[in-house]
Every structure is written in structure tokens, then in C-alpha cells.
PDB file of C-alpha atoms and ligand atoms in Angstrom:
ATOM      1  CA  UNK A1445      17.434  28.096  -9.080  1.00 80.00           C
ATOM      2  CA  UNK A1446      16.745  24.424  -9.648  1.00 91.00           C
ATOM      3  CA  UNK A1447      13.757  22.609  -8.224  1.00 94.00           C
ATOM      4  CA  UNK A1448      16.134  21.066  -5.664  1.00 96.00           C
ATOM      5  CA  UNK A1449      17.044  24.530  -4.382  1.00 96.00           C
ATOM      6  CA  UNK A1450      13.362  25.462  -4.216  1.00 97.00           C
ATOM      7  CA  UNK A1451      12.351  22.325  -2.289  1.00 97.00           C
ATOM      8  CA  UNK A1452      15.281  22.628   0.083  1.00 98.00           C
ATOM      9  CA  UNK A1453      14.568  26.297   0.745  1.00 97.00           C
ATOM     10  CA  UNK A1454      10.938  25.462   1.553  1.00 97.00           C
ATOM     11  CA  UNK A1455      11.985  22.775   4.030  1.00 97.00           C
ATOM     12  CA  UNK A1456      14.564  25.072   5.651  1.00 97.00           C
ATOM     13  CA  UNK A1457      11.941  27.770   6.012  1.00 97.00           C
ATOM     14  CA  UNK A1458       9.591  25.296   7.710  1.00 96.00           C
ATOM     15  CA  UNK A1459      12.430  24.217  10.021  1.00 97.00           C
ATOM     16  CA  UNK A1460      12.868  27.790  11.164  1.00 95.00           C
ATOM     17  CA  UNK A1461       9.640  27.694  13.173  1.00 93.00           C
ATOM     18  CA  UNK A1462       9.998  24.303  14.787  1.00 96.00           C
ATOM     19  CA  UNK A1463       8.272  24.003  18.135  1.00 97.00           C
ATOM     20  CA  UNK A1464       9.037  21.775  21.117  1.00 98.00           C
ATOM     21  CA  UNK A1465       9.470  18.119  20.245  1.00 98.00           C
ATOM     22  CA  UNK A1466      10.485  14.817  21.761  1.00 98.00           C
ATOM     23  CA  UNK A1467      11.911  11.716  20.124  1.00 97.00           C
ATOM     24  CA  UNK A1468       9.800   8.707  20.934  1.00 97.00           C
ATOM     25  CA  UNK A1469       6.349   7.273  20.563  1.00 97.00           C
ATOM     26  CA  UNK A1470       3.396   7.603  22.848  1.00 97.00           C
ATOM     27  CA  UNK A1471       1.761   4.300  23.749  1.00 96.00           C
ATOM     28  CA  UNK A1472      -1.354   3.504  25.725  1.00 96.00           C
ATOM     29  CA  UNK A1473      -0.666   0.714  28.177  1.00 95.00           C
ATOM     30  CA  UNK A1474      -2.725  -1.193  30.729  1.00 93.00           C
ATOM     31  CA  UNK A1475      -1.311  -1.421  34.197  1.00 88.00           C
ATOM     32  CA  UNK A1476      -2.185  -2.917  37.534  1.00 91.00           C
ATOM     33  CA  UNK A1477      -1.134  -0.597  40.304  1.00 88.00           C
ATOM     34  CA  UNK A1478      -0.200  -3.360  42.719  1.00 90.00           C
ATOM     35  CA  UNK A1479      -2.695  -2.468  45.417  1.00 93.00           C
ATOM     36  CA  UNK A1480      -4.515  -5.753  46.127  1.00 93.00           C
ATOM     37  CA  UNK A1481      -7.642  -3.872  47.209  1.00 93.00           C
ATOM     38  CA  UNK A1482      -7.823  -1.757  44.047  1.00 94.00           C
ATOM     39  CA  UNK A1483     -10.465  -2.643  41.474  1.00 91.00           C
ATOM     40  CA  UNK A1484      -7.657  -3.273  38.966  1.00 93.00           C
ATOM     41  CA  UNK A1485      -6.450  -6.299  40.940  1.00 92.00           C
ATOM     42  CA  UNK A1486      -9.358  -8.368  39.651  1.00 90.00           C
ATOM     43  CA  UNK A1487     -11.073  -6.293  37.025  1.00 90.00           C
ATOM     44  CA  UNK A1488     -10.076  -3.824  34.376  1.00 90.00           C
ATOM     45  CA  UNK A1489      -6.473  -2.600  34.618  1.00 94.00           C
ATOM     46  CA  UNK A1490      -5.714   1.121  34.678  1.00 92.00           C
ATOM     47  CA  UNK A1491      -5.060   2.818  31.354  1.00 92.00           C
ATOM     48  CA  UNK A1492      -1.847   4.778  31.316  1.00 93.00           C
ATOM     49  CA  UNK A1493       0.407   6.408  28.769  1.00 96.00           C
ATOM     50  CA  UNK A1494       4.107   5.933  28.352  1.00 97.00           C
ATOM     51  CA  UNK A1495       6.594   7.482  26.012  1.00 98.00           C
ATOM     52  CA  UNK A1496       8.986   4.913  24.618  1.00 97.00           C
ATOM     53  CA  UNK A1497      12.294   6.016  23.184  1.00 97.00           C
ATOM     54  CA  UNK A1498      15.713   4.597  22.436  1.00 96.00           C
ATOM     55  CA  UNK A1499      18.950   5.235  24.251  1.00 95.00           C
ATOM     56  CA  UNK A1500      22.040   3.539  22.796  1.00 96.00           C
ATOM     57  CA  UNK A1501      19.829   1.070  20.959  1.00 95.00           C
ATOM     58  CA  UNK A1502      17.840   0.132  24.048  1.00 97.00           C
ATOM     59  CA  UNK A1503      14.185   0.954  24.368  1.00 97.00           C
ATOM     60  CA  UNK A1504      13.253   2.910  27.459  1.00 97.00           C
ATOM     61  CA  UNK A1505       9.912   4.169  28.653  1.00 96.00           C
ATOM     62  CA  UNK A1506       8.776   6.993  30.834  1.00 97.00           C
ATOM     63  CA  UNK A1507       5.326   7.385  32.327  1.00 95.00           C
ATOM     64  CA  UNK A1508       3.409  10.318  30.905  1.00 97.00           C
ATOM     65  CA  UNK A1509       1.040  11.959  33.405  1.00 95.00           C
ATOM     66  CA  UNK A1510      -2.539  12.147  32.163  1.00 93.00           C
ATOM     67  CA  UNK A1511      -2.461  15.932  32.236  1.00 97.00           C
ATOM     68  CA  UNK A1512       0.461  15.938  29.803  1.00 98.00           C
ATOM     69  CA  UNK A1513      -0.759  13.394  27.260  1.00 97.00           C
ATOM     70  CA  UNK A1514      -2.094  15.928  24.739  1.00 97.00           C
ATOM     71  CA  UNK A1515       0.998  18.068  24.995  1.00 98.00           C
ATOM     72  CA  UNK A1516       3.355  15.102  24.604  1.00 98.00           C
ATOM     73  CA  UNK A1517       1.315  13.920  21.622  1.00 98.00           C
ATOM     74  CA  UNK A1518       2.010  17.274  19.962  1.00 98.00           C
ATOM     75  CA  UNK A1519       5.732  17.031  20.781  1.00 98.00           C
ATOM     76  CA  UNK A1520       5.904  13.560  19.219  1.00 98.00           C
ATOM     77  CA  UNK A1521       4.119  14.811  16.091  1.00 98.00           C
ATOM     78  CA  UNK A1522       6.487  17.767  15.874  1.00 98.00           C
ATOM     79  CA  UNK A1523       9.477  15.454  16.061  1.00 98.00           C
ATOM     80  CA  UNK A1524       8.118  13.467  13.119  1.00 97.00           C
ATOM     81  CA  UNK A1525       7.689  16.713  11.178  1.00 97.00           C
ATOM     82  CA  UNK A1526      11.275  17.808  11.959  1.00 98.00           C
ATOM     83  CA  UNK A1527      12.619  14.446  10.824  1.00 98.00           C
ATOM     84  CA  UNK A1528      10.658  14.695   7.550  1.00 98.00           C
ATOM     85  CA  UNK A1529      11.928  18.221   6.929  1.00 98.00           C
ATOM     86  CA  UNK A1530      15.518  17.243   7.681  1.00 98.00           C
ATOM     87  CA  UNK A1531      15.218  14.309   5.292  1.00 98.00           C
ATOM     88  CA  UNK A1532      13.895  16.675   2.616  1.00 98.00           C
ATOM     89  CA  UNK A1533      16.802  19.097   3.090  1.00 98.00           C
ATOM     90  CA  UNK A1534      19.302  16.248   2.948  1.00 98.00           C
ATOM     91  CA  UNK A1535      17.687  14.592  -0.080  1.00 98.00           C
ATOM     92  CA  UNK A1536      17.731  17.809  -2.070  1.00 98.00           C
ATOM     93  CA  UNK A1537      21.297  18.611  -1.039  1.00 97.00           C
ATOM     94  CA  UNK A1538      22.290  15.197  -2.371  1.00 97.00           C
ATOM     95  CA  UNK A1539      20.386  15.879  -5.575  1.00 96.00           C
ATOM     96  CA  UNK A1540      22.289  19.150  -5.963  1.00 96.00           C
ATOM     97  CA  UNK A1541      25.615  17.358  -5.555  1.00 95.00           C
ATOM     98  CA  UNK A1542      24.588  14.762  -8.108  1.00 94.00           C
ATOM     99  CA  UNK A1543      23.192  17.236 -10.609  1.00 92.00           C
ATOM    100  CA  UNK A1544      26.351  19.330 -10.324  1.00 84.00           C
ATOM    101  CA  UNK A1545      28.443  16.280 -11.140  1.00 74.00           C
ATOM    102  CA  UNK A1546      26.195  15.503 -14.119  1.00 71.00           C
ATOM    103  CA  UNK A1547      26.203  19.064 -15.435  1.00 69.00           C
ATOM    104  CA  UNK A1548      29.938  19.617 -15.108  1.00 70.00           C
ATOM    105  CA  UNK A1549      31.291  16.205 -15.908  1.00 64.00           C
ATOM    106  CA  UNK A1550      32.803  15.472 -19.267  1.00 56.00           C
ATOM    107  CA  UNK A1551      32.811  18.028 -22.004  1.00 53.00           C
ATOM    108  CA  UNK A1552      35.210  15.683 -23.750  1.00 51.00           C
ATOM    109  CA  UNK A1553      34.609  13.197 -26.476  1.00 56.00           C
ATOM    110  CA  UNK A1554      32.956  10.683 -24.113  1.00 49.00           C
ATOM    111  CA  UNK A1555      30.043  13.028 -23.469  1.00 48.00           C
ATOM    112  CA  UNK A1556      26.661  12.404 -24.921  1.00 46.00           C
TER     113      UNK A1556
HETATM  114 ZN1   ZN E2380      -5.196  -0.201  40.670  1.00 82.96          ZN
END
């Protein structure tokens, strides 16, 4: 087995135990709630979290309830991990295609 096989197998093994994930990034935003009598109307705005993600090239956001922030953070991190692993599998598959071409090409007088 080549090193490409080994690296790809390791990434595939890691992909086998992927947990929940979500595509997007978690951002802390400052918001005013709109209530004119709330302290945020004049002073410090409320801190909130949103998940921003893309749909058909457009950025969308969804409010993330405070109680879910830690969990969503983990989902976002897991998505990054999955993307890295998929890139590793793909990269090594490409390397295998290329190395096969190199190893099996020629044999004729042009080789060397
Ligand atoms: Zn407020």
C-alpha cells in the first residue's frame, strides 16, 4: 500500500465516526431588541449569537438560542473536521490516479 492509500484510509476511518454538524459559522452580534424602555435602547445592546450560512450563494442567518450556543459551536467545529477529512480523501485519491498514470505510462523508448 502506498502512503496515499494509508492517508486516505486514515481519513475514511475518521469519517466513520462523524457526529452531528452544521455548515455555517457562529457569530456574536449586538442587538437592540426594539423595546424603547429596555436598557439596550440607550446603553449597551444585547449580545446574541447567530449562525450564518449560505444558500444558493446568499448569506442567511438564524438566531441561536443562548442555551444552544455551546452545542452549535461543536456542530460547526465538526463540520470543519468533516470538510478537512473529505479534502484529505479526495487529495489522496487524486494522488493515486496520478501515481498510477506515472507508474504505468510509457515503457517505450520515451521513458526515462
Ligand atoms: Zn433590549
